[in-house]
Amino acid sequence: MSETETVVNITVNGQPVEAAPGEWVIAAAERAGVYIPHFCYHPRMNSVGMCRMCIVDIDTGRGPALQPSCMVEVTEGMVVDTTSDQTRKAQDGVLEFLLLNHPLDCPVCDKGGECPLQDQTMAYGPGESRFIEEKRHFEKPIPVNDLVYLDRERCILCDRCTRFADEVAGDPLITFQDRGDQSQVNTFPDLPFSSYFSGNTVQICPVGALTAVPYRFKARPWDLTEVESTYPNPMGDRVVVQASRDQVLRYQGVDSDAVNWGWLTDKDRFSFEATASELRLRSPLVRGTPLGQPDPDGPELVETSWHQALAMAADAILAAVENKGPQSVAVLGGARLTNEDQYAWARLAKGVIGTDHVDAQLDDGLPADAVLGLPRATINRACTPGGTVILMAADPKEEQGTLYLRLRHAVVNDGVQLIELTPRATGLSHLAAHRLHHRPGEAAAVAAALVGGDIDAGPDGEIGGVSAEALAEAAAALADRADQPITVILGRPSLAEAAGPTVEAAAELMKLAKLLTAGGRPGIAFLPALHRGNVLGALDMGMAPGLLPGRVTLADGGAALAESWGSVPASPGADARGILKAAAGGDIDVLILLGADPLGDFPDRKVAESALSRAGTVIASDLFLHPSAAQADIVFPAAGFGERRGTHTNMEGRITRERQVVTSPGTARADWAIASELARQLDADFGFGSPEEVWDEIVRAAPSHRSLSLEAIDAETDGEVAANSSIEFTPPESPTEVPHVDAYSLRLVSARRMYDRGTLVQHAPSLAGLANTAALAVNPYDFDRVGVDPGTEVQVISHIGEMGMPVVADPGVPRGTAVFGYNHPDRDVRDLIDADAVVTDVRIQTR
């Protein structure tokens, strides 16, 4: 604790303790190493004093009295005794009451062996029961949703699950019902606990009343081996990975103060099922004909040895370089990999092959200079009490679930002002102080009015679809809090819209940032909320055109890096769109896919199909044989999360460790090893024998990482944040021309949902069925204008395609806008999106 910080001096069990003003006694005692038993108390939720297990002797100057330590704030001179006879008797009595109706089914309970009720009964309980009557019985288990089962007989009414649903997730769909000894936790009829975060209630339940369906009856705690790791999502959520018999069985959240606070989304928590799928790739595949079998439809993928697959890949690369030069080789993907994997592939592509056609994003992110060149914020800065957050990205509830939880807590509890500058409502809209829902493509005009104060509305009294009155109120509110940090959550709010308008809006906000900084105020910083897992690490490692490891450009760092790499490309290459168009034009002889599925994920499906069919040789390194890998000529089985070691970089540039707990299936290898072996086939020996050796070279080669040894990263509980980038953000020279709004059309917005047809979701049985069916959402006002009724089947038509689907009313969709999710399992919005246009307009016709 800082010497300048006000402290409260108390005594706990005879020892002096310094506490913070307003701190609960239970928290102050725990910091001092004194554990007070409890069930209902949780440091990340409000205290309610439900279980009374934390009762201790507290003397505030009027003599000792038994009080719940989770409900009493520390005061100067307070004396706390957690070992007195009165305390022990009270705790004994609480446990006896809790066990009256609690079933003694520990041998079959999933919580057995890690149960606080078991542990505290042994440490503080009576040792035997005086209760001989019949215990209460309930029907069990009750499915509160598809992922969580409830055993009501075990519930001790601690209120943890209901408080989490209400206070943390904002989904108050599970609550107390009935009275007296029939009191129970349950959901309402026909209203399941449809939350993206329901698995957290299982983790925080102290007695096993809530159990996770994917883990239920799979293992006992003493059979599990575990490591603390980092989940490869944009937030870099800290997790414990638990396995038994060399198979991952559970992910548990770790309370990282800088990142996820112990929470996980259900999508991430239960995605372990995919890594254990029987459909995982286990050996290299090459396109050929099995011996003795006829092949009427052409060659198919057959198993081969690593030596043969690597040799074939090297021959294809050498032939491409010799015939058309290094730029005939391109690399797509890599955002799912560790930093070490990304560095090895970047060195192979740029230092050995000599191509800069490398892009970890699939045209669904932002330009590298907008990600690396803008002032970087941290997650904690975004959640600074009294600060302001400008949301200019896709719905964080759908794409970065734990960021949504952090932002929600900041708005509800810490007075953070939220301004939405998005083309549609999000999961945070009901908490936003100002909702500036603009027309697609017109974010820059709204941002300019917001920060410049020059609100020159058109004849309709709007700017970009936002009323001048709403803009004026938001601008005034932003100015009122200019003395507090302002954080912009920056991403791609819609994949039916080009990145240009979002980048231009960021440039407008940067004008205000410079004015604030010049005036000595905290200014504006940006938190990049991109979709892919380790995309910030990929950019740091040079997995983007024009970049080298260490957040430097080819021009700034090429000469220095060439000394150790041997050579680097002389000029920037193409991005993902340019690479696929070049492949479609026959200019790419070798296309390498690193965990990338352009056929299923790239916004322009026709370009992706043409690229994969016309590329000379397609090489894929992946976990599964998804549509793009199925068309590859050579497929390398890669190690997944929990099967590899390395580091991960989250959206704020925080670097933490990924650790291995199980072996990868078959002969699958980590990507750094695949890249190193392929380099050796090309007569370039990297000398890497482990991911730790790769990191040692990163520290030497990357300017932004030179102080980040693995020892330094491990020494910090929450890892280390890499140094700032030397890359400068370059504002667009001219504004993007947005076409005029057609009175008969609706402007399309498309963004990802939590559950979709993504590879991991579809290979995790518990998650695969959770994706919603596709429907077009329209503002109720627009139904009369376009002449259809809600719920009817309509034909949605753009100038590149059409499809039939139901249309539904959604007040969160602005007027003149239609919303259709990206990557739906049953319908593909890419049949409507004009990927070469700034925006896509659609019309609706009755079928």
mmCIF file of C-alpha atoms in Angstrom, residues 80 89 93 135 149 163 256-257 267 281 283 323 326-327 342 354 357 364 380 393 504 507 547 601 641 644 660 714 775:
data_model
loop_
_atom_site.group_PDB
_atom_site.id
_atom_site.type_symbol
_atom_site.label_atom_id
_atom_site.label_comp_id
_atom_site.label_asym_id
_atom_site.label_seq_id
_atom_site.Cartn_x
_atom_site.Cartn_y
_atom_site.Cartn_z
ATOM 1 C CA VAL A 80 -11.007 -8.574 15.096
ATOM 2 C CA LYS A 89 -19.447 -21.885 18.171
ATOM 3 C CA GLY A 93 -23.883 -23.751 14.254
ATOM 4 C CA LYS A 135 -34.231 -34.471 4.262
ATOM 5 C CA TYR A 149 -27.697 -28.318 -14.706
ATOM 6 C CA ARG A 163 -25.941 -12.039 -7.972
ATOM 7 C CA SER A 256 -6.544 -11.441 -13.205
ATOM 8 C CA ASP A 257 -7.058 -7.869 -12.032
ATOM 9 C CA LYS A 267 -17.970 -20.112 -25.807
ATOM 10 C CA LEU A 281 -6.037 -33.698 -37.846
ATOM 11 C CA SER A 283 -1.033 -36.677 -39.491
ATOM 12 C CA ASN A 323 9.560 -19.237 -61.814
ATOM 13 C CA PRO A 326 9.259 -14.505 -54.019
ATOM 14 C CA GLN A 327 6.083 -12.455 -54.427
ATOM 15 C CA GLN A 342 3.943 -16.156 -35.644
ATOM 16 C CA GLY A 354 11.468 -13.085 -49.355
ATOM 17 C CA HIS A 357 2.458 -10.982 -49.018
ATOM 18 C CA ASP A 364 -12.236 -8.114 -41.124
ATOM 19 C CA ASN A 380 -8.079 -0.826 -16.706
ATOM 20 C CA ALA A 393 -16.654 -1.296 -32.611
ATOM 21 C CA GLU A 504 -11.525 8.324 -40.641
ATOM 22 C CA ALA A 507 -8.631 10.358 -37.194
ATOM 23 C CA LEU A 547 5.739 -4.759 -41.004
ATOM 24 C CA ASP A 601 -14.644 -16.485 -43.376
ATOM 25 C CA PHE A 641 -4.376 -24.525 -27.202
ATOM 26 C CA ARG A 644 1.725 -25.982 -26.965
ATOM 27 C CA GLN A 660 1.025 -27.004 -22.290
ATOM 28 C CA ASP A 714 6.631 -14.599 -15.202
ATOM 29 C CA ALA A 775 -33.269 -13.386 -39.672
#
